[in-house]
Short mmCIF file of C-alpha atoms in Angstrom, two decimals:
data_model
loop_
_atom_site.label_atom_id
_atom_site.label_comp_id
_atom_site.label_asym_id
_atom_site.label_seq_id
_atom_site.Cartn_x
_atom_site.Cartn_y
_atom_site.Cartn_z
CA UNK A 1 83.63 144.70 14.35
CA UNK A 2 80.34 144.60 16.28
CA UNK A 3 78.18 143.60 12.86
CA UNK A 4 80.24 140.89 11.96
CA UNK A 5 80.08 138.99 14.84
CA UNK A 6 76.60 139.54 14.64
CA UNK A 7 76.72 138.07 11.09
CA UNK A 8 78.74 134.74 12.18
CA UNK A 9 76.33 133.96 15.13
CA UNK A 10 73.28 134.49 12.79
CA UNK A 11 75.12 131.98 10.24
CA UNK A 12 75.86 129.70 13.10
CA UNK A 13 72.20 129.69 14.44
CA UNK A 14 71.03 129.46 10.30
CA UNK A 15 73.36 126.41 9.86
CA UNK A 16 72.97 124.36 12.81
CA UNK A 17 69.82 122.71 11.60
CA UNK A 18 70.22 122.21 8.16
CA UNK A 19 73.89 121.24 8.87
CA UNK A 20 72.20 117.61 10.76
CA UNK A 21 71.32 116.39 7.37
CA UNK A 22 74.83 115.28 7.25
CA UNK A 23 77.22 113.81 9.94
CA UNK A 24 78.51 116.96 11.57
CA UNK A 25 82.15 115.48 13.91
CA UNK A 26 83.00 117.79 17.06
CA UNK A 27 86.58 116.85 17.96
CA UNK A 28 85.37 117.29 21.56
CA UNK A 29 82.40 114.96 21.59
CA UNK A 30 84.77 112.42 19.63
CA UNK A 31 87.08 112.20 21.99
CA UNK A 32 84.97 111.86 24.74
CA UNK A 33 83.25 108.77 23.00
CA UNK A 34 87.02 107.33 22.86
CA UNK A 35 87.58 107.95 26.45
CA UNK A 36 84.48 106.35 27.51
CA UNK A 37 84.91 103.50 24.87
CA UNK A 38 88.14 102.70 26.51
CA UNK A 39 87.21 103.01 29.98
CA UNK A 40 84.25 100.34 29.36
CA UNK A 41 86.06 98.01 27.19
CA UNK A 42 84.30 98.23 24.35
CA UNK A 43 85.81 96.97 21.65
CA UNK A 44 83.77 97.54 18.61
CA UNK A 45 82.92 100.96 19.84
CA UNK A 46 86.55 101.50 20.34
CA UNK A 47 87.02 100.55 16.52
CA UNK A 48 84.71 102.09 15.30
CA UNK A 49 85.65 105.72 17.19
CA UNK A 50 89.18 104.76 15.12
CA UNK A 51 88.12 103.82 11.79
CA UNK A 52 89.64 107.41 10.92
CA UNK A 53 88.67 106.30 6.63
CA UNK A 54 85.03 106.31 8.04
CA UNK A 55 84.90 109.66 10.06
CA UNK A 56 86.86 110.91 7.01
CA UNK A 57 84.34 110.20 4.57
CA UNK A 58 81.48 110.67 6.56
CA UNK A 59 82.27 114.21 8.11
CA UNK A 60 83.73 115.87 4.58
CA UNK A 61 80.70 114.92 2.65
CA UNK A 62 79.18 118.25 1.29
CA UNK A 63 77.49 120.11 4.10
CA UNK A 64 73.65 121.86 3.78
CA UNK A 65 72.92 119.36 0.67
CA UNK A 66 69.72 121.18 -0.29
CA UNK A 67 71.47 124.63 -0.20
CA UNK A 68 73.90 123.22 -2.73
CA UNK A 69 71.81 121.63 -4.79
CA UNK A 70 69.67 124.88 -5.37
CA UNK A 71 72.76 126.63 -6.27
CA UNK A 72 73.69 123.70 -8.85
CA UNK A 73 70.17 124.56 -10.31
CA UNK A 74 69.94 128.18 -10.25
CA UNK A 75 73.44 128.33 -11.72
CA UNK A 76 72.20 125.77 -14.56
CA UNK A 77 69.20 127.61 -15.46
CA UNK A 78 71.72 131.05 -15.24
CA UNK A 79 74.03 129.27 -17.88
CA UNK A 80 71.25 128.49 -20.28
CA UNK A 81 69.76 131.83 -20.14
CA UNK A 82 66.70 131.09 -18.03
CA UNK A 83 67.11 133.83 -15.67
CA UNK A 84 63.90 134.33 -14.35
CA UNK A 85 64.45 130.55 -13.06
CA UNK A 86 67.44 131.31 -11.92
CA UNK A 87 66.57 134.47 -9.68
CA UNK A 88 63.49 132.13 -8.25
CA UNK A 89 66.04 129.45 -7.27
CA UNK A 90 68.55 132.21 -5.49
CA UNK A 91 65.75 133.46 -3.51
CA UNK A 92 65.33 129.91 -2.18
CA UNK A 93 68.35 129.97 -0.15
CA UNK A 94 68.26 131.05 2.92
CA UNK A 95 69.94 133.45 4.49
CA UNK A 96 71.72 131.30 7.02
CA UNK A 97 73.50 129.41 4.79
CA UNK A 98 77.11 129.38 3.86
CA UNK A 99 75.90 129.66 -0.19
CA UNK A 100 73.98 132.88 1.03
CA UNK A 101 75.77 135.28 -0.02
CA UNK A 102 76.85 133.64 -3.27
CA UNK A 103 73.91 133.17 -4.26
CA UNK A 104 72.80 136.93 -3.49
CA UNK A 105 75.64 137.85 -5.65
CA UNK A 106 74.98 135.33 -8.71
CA UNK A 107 71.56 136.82 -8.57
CA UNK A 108 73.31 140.35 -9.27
CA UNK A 109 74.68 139.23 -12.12
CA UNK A 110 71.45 137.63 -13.55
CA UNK A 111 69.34 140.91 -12.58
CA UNK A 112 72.26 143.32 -14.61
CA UNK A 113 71.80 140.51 -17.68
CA UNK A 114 67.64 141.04 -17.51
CA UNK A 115 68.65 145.22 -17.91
CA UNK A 116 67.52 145.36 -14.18
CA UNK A 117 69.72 147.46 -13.36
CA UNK A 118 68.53 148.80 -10.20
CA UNK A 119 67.56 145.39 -8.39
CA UNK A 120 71.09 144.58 -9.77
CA UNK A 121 72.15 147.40 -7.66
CA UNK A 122 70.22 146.64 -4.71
CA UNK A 123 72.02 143.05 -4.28
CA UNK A 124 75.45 145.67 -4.30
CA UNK A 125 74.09 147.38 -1.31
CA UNK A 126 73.40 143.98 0.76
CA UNK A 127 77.27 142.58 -0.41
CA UNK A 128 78.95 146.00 0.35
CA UNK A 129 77.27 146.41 3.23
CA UNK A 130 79.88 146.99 6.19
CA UNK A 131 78.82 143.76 7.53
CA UNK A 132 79.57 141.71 4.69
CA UNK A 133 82.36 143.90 3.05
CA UNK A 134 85.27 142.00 4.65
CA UNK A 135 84.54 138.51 3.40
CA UNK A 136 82.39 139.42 -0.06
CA UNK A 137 85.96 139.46 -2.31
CA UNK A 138 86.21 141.62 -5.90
CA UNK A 139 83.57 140.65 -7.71
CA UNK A 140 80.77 142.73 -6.24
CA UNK A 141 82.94 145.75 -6.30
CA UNK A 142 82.91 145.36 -10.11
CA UNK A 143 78.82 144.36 -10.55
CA UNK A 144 78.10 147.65 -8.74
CA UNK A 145 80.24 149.54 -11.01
CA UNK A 146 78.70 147.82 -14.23
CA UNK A 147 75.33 148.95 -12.55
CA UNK A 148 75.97 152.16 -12.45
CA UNK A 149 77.92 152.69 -15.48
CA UNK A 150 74.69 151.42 -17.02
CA UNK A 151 73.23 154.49 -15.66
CA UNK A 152 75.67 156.60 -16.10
CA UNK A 153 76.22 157.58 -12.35
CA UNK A 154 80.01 158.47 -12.37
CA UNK A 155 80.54 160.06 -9.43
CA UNK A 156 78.97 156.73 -7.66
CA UNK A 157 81.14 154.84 -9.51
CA UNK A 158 84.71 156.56 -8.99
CA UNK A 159 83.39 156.51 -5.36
CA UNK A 160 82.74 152.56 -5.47
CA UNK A 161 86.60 152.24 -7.36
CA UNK A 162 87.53 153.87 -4.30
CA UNK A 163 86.11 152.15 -1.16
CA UNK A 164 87.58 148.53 -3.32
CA UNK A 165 91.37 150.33 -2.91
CA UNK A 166 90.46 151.48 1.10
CA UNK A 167 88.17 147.93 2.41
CA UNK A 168 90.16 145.82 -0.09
CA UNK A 169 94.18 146.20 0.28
CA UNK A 170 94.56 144.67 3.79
CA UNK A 171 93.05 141.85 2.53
CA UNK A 172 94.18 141.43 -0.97
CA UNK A 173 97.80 141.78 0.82
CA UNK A 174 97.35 139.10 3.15
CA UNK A 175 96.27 136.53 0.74
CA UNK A 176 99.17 137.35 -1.40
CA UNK A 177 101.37 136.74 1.32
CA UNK A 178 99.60 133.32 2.12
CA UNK A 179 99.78 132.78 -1.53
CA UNK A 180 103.91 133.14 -1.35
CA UNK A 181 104.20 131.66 1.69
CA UNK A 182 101.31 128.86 2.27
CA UNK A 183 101.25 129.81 5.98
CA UNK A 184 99.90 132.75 8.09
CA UNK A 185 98.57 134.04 11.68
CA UNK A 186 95.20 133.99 10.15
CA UNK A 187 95.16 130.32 9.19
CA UNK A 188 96.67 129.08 12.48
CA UNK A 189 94.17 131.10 14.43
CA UNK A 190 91.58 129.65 12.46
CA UNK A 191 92.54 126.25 12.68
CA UNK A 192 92.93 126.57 16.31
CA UNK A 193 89.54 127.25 16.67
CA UNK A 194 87.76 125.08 14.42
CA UNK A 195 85.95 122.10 16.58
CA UNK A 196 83.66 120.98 13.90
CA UNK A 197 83.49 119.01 10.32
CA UNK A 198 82.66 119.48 7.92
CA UNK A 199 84.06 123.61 8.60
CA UNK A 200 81.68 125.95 8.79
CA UNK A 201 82.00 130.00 7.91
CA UNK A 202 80.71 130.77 11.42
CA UNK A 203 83.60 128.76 12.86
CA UNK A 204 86.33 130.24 10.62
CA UNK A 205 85.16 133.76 12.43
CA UNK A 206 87.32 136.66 11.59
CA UNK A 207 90.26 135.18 10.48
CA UNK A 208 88.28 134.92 7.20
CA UNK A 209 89.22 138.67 6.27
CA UNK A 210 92.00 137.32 5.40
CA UNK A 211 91.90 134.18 4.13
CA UNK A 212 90.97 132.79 0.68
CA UNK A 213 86.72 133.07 0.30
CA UNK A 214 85.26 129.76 1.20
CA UNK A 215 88.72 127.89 1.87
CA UNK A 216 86.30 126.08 4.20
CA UNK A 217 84.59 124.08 1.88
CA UNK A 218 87.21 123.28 0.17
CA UNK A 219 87.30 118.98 0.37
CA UNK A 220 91.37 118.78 0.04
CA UNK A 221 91.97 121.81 3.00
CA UNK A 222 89.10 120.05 5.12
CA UNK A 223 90.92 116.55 5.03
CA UNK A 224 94.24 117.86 5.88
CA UNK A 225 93.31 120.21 8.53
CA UNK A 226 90.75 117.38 10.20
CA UNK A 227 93.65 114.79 10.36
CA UNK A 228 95.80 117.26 12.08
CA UNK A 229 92.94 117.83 14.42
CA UNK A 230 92.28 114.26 15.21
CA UNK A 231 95.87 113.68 16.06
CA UNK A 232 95.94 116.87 18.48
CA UNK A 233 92.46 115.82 20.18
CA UNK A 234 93.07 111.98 19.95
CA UNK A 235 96.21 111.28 20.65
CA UNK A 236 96.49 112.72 24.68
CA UNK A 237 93.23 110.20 25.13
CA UNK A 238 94.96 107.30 23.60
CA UNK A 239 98.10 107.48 25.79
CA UNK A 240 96.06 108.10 28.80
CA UNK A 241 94.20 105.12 27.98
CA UNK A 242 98.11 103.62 28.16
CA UNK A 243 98.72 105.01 30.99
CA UNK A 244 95.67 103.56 32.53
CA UNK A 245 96.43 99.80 31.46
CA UNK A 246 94.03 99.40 29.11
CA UNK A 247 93.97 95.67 27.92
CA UNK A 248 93.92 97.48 23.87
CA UNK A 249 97.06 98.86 24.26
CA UNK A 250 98.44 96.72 20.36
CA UNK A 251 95.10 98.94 18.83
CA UNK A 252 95.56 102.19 21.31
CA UNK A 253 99.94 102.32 20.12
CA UNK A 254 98.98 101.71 16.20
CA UNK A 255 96.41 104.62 16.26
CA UNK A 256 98.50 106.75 18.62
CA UNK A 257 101.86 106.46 15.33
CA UNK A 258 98.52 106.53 12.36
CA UNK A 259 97.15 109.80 13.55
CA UNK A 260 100.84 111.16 14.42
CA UNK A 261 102.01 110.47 10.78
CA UNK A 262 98.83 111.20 9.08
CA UNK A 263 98.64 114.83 10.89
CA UNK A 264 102.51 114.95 10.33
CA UNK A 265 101.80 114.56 5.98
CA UNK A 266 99.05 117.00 6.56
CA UNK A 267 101.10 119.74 8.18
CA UNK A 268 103.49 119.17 5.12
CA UNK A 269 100.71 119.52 2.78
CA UNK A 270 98.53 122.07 3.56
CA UNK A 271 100.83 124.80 3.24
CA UNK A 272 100.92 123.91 -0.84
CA UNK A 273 96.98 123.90 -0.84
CA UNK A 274 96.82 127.29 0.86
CA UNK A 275 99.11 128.53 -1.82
CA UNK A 276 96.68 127.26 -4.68
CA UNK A 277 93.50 128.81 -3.09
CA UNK A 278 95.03 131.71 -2.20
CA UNK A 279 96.90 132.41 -6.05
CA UNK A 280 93.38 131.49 -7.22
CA UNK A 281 91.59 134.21 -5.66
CA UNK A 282 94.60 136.68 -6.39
CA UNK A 283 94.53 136.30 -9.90
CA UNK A 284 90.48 136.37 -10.09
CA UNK A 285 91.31 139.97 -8.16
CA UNK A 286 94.08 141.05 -10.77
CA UNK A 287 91.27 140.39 -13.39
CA UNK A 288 88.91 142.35 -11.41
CA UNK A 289 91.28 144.64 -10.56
CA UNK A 290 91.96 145.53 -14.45
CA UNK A 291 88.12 145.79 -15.09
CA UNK A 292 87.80 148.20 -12.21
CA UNK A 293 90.42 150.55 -14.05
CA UNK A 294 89.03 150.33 -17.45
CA UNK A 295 85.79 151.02 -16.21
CA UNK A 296 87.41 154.11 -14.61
CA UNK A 297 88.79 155.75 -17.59
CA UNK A 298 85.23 154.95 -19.66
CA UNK A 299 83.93 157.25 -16.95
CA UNK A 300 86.58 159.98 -16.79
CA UNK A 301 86.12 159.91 -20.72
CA UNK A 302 82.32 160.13 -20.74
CA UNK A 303 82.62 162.66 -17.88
CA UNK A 304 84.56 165.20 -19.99
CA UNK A 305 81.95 164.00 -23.01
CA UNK A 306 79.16 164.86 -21.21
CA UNK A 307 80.34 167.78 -19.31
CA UNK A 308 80.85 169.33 -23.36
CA UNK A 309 77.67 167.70 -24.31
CA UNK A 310 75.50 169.61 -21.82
CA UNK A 311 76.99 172.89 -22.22
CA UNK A 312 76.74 172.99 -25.84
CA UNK A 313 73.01 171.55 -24.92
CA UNK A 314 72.43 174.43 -22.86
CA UNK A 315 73.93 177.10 -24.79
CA UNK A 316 71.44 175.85 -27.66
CA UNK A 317 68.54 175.52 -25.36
CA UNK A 318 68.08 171.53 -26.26
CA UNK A 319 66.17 170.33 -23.08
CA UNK A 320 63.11 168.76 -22.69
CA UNK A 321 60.38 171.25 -22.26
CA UNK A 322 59.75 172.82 -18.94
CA UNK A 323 56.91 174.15 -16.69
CA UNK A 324 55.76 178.06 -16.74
CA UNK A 325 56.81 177.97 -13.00
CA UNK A 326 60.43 176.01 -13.57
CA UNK A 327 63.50 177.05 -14.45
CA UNK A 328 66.41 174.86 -16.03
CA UNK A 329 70.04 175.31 -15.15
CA UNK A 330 72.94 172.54 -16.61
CA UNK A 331 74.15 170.55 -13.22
CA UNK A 332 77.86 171.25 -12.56
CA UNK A 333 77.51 169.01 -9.72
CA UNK A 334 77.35 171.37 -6.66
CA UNK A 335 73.45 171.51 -5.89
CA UNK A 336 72.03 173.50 -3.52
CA UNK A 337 70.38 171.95 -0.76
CA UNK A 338 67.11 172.42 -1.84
CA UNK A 339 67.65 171.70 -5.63
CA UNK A 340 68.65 167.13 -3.75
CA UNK A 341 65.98 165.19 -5.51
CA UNK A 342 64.91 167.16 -7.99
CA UNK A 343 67.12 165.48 -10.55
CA UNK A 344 65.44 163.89 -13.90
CA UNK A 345 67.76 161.20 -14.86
CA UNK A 346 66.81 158.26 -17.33
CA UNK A 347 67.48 154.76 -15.69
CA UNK A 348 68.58 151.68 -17.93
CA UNK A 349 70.11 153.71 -20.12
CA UNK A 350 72.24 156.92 -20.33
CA UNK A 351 70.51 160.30 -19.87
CA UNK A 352 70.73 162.41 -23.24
CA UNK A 353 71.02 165.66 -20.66
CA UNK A 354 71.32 165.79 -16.82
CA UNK A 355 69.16 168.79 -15.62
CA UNK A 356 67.91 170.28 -12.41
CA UNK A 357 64.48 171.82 -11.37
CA UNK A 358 63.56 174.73 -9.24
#
């Protein structure tokens, strides 16, 4: 998909200077400092390229600090009601950040809780946008349809229900497979890829349709899946530096067996951290999921409700009064072409009659 490729270079260009506030590793540039560490002898340099505790703790400290510490705040002054605050401290983030589109959808939520419900609605548009749609997850699916059950727009909401059961399945399979089976395509493409730590979403690419949101940034998967890394990158440059008689061969063997059995335990464990992401994110679904439905029969209910509400309206002649030049027909839903925009409809709360105007 054209647009979201466009969306992970735009992230990667967003990120990549906000992302040198901490120690970003490239497996490529590290090994390269190895090789020429061992090719000039230097022995502290060499040491220090191997002290895998310190690239460990340096590389999966959080990434884009500021960005996370607005959402810390914003989500603070959410949780004590201040949502004015709140909204301020979303807007802060900018759009190239991995938090972006968290934060867009947090700010939903705060704008449907203020009875805003059309900016609440306009944050729906930017997440279910066909751009963002494969990597947004269930949750905005079900903020748009609060929005518009607020307004009573039922035919927008049995039509949101069913874009989450089309743009949703594929994906909601796939995790549940990774979920059952801690393994899939997806995550070994994506791991083949990666080059830098801490991960970034730009990196992950499109393999993230199908893999738990923001696995990324998740510490444990990051620590696992950069010591399996380092063996893969380090280990060829270690026994070349063998192979080339290098007077550290004691230090070059040792790291050569660490990174082999550290990578080794992490290919063991990361299977049974997939599966915990990935049941995590199915289950916040099924919840989602359930909410969807309910919200579907309140609208098949008030449908039939309304539909008897507005003929007995009309039959009694209960509308709001009209022009001399207008006349007032009850909407059955199939306008005419020149009756689109014409409608009256109360926002922010539900309309006591639906009418047309010619």
């Amino acid at each position: 998909m054209k647009s979201f490729s466009v969306l992970l270079l735009s992230l990667a260009l967003g990120t990549s200077s906000t992302a040198m506030a901490n120690e970003v590793l490239s497996m490529k540039d590290w090994t390269s400092r190895l090789d020429a560490a061992f090719k000039a002898g230097k022995a502290a340099e060499i040491s220090k390229q191997l002290d895998l505790g310190r690239l460990e703790n340096n590389v999966l400290a959080v990434r884009n600090v500021k960005e996370r510490q607005l959402m810390i705040r914003a989500r603070s002054a959410y949780k004590a009601g201040k949502l004015d605050q709140a909204i301020k401290l979303y807007n802060q983030v900018p759009k190239g950040s991995d938090s972006w589109l968290e934060a867009v959808e947090e700010k939903g939520w705060a704008y449907l809780l203020k009875n805003d419900t059309e900016k609440a609605l306009a944050q729906t548009k930017t997440l279910l946008a066909p751009t963002f749609l494969p990597v947004v997850g269930s949750e905005p699916f079900l903020l748009q349809t609060l929005s518009q059950l607020k307004v009573c727009d039922y035919k927008e909401i049995l039509e949101t229900n069913k874009s989450f059961k089309e743009t949703q399945r594929a994906r909601l399979v796939a995790v549940q497979d990774l979920a059952d089976k801690g393994t899939s395509e997806s995550l070994n493409k994506a791991i083949s890829k990666v080059d830098q730590f801490p991960m970034a979403f730009s990196e992950v690419g499109e393999e993230s349709k199908t893999l738990p949101r923001l696995f990324h940034r998740d510490r444990e998967a990051q620590k696992l899946i950069l010591r399996m890394k380092l063996a893969e990158a380090g280990v060829p440059v270690l026994k070349q530096a063998l192979e080339g008689g290098t007077k550290f061969r004691s230090l070059a063997t040792k790291s050569i067996a660490r990174l082999e059995a550290n990578a080794a335990a992490a290919r063991k464990a990361l299977p049974a951290r997939m599966k915990t992401l990935a049941q995590a994110e199915v289950d916040d679904s099924f919840r989602v999921i359930q909410k969807l439905n309910l919200i579907e029969v309140e609208t098949i209910q008030r449908v039939h409700t309304d539909q008897q509400l507005d003929k007995n309206s009309y039959s009694k002649g209960k509308f709001a009064v009209a022009a001399s030049d207008q006349m007032v027909f009850p909407d059955d839903g199939h306008p005419w072409i020149d009756e689109l925009d014409k409608y009256q409809v109360q926002v922010n709360a539900c309309p006591s009659n639906v009418r047309r105007k010619m």
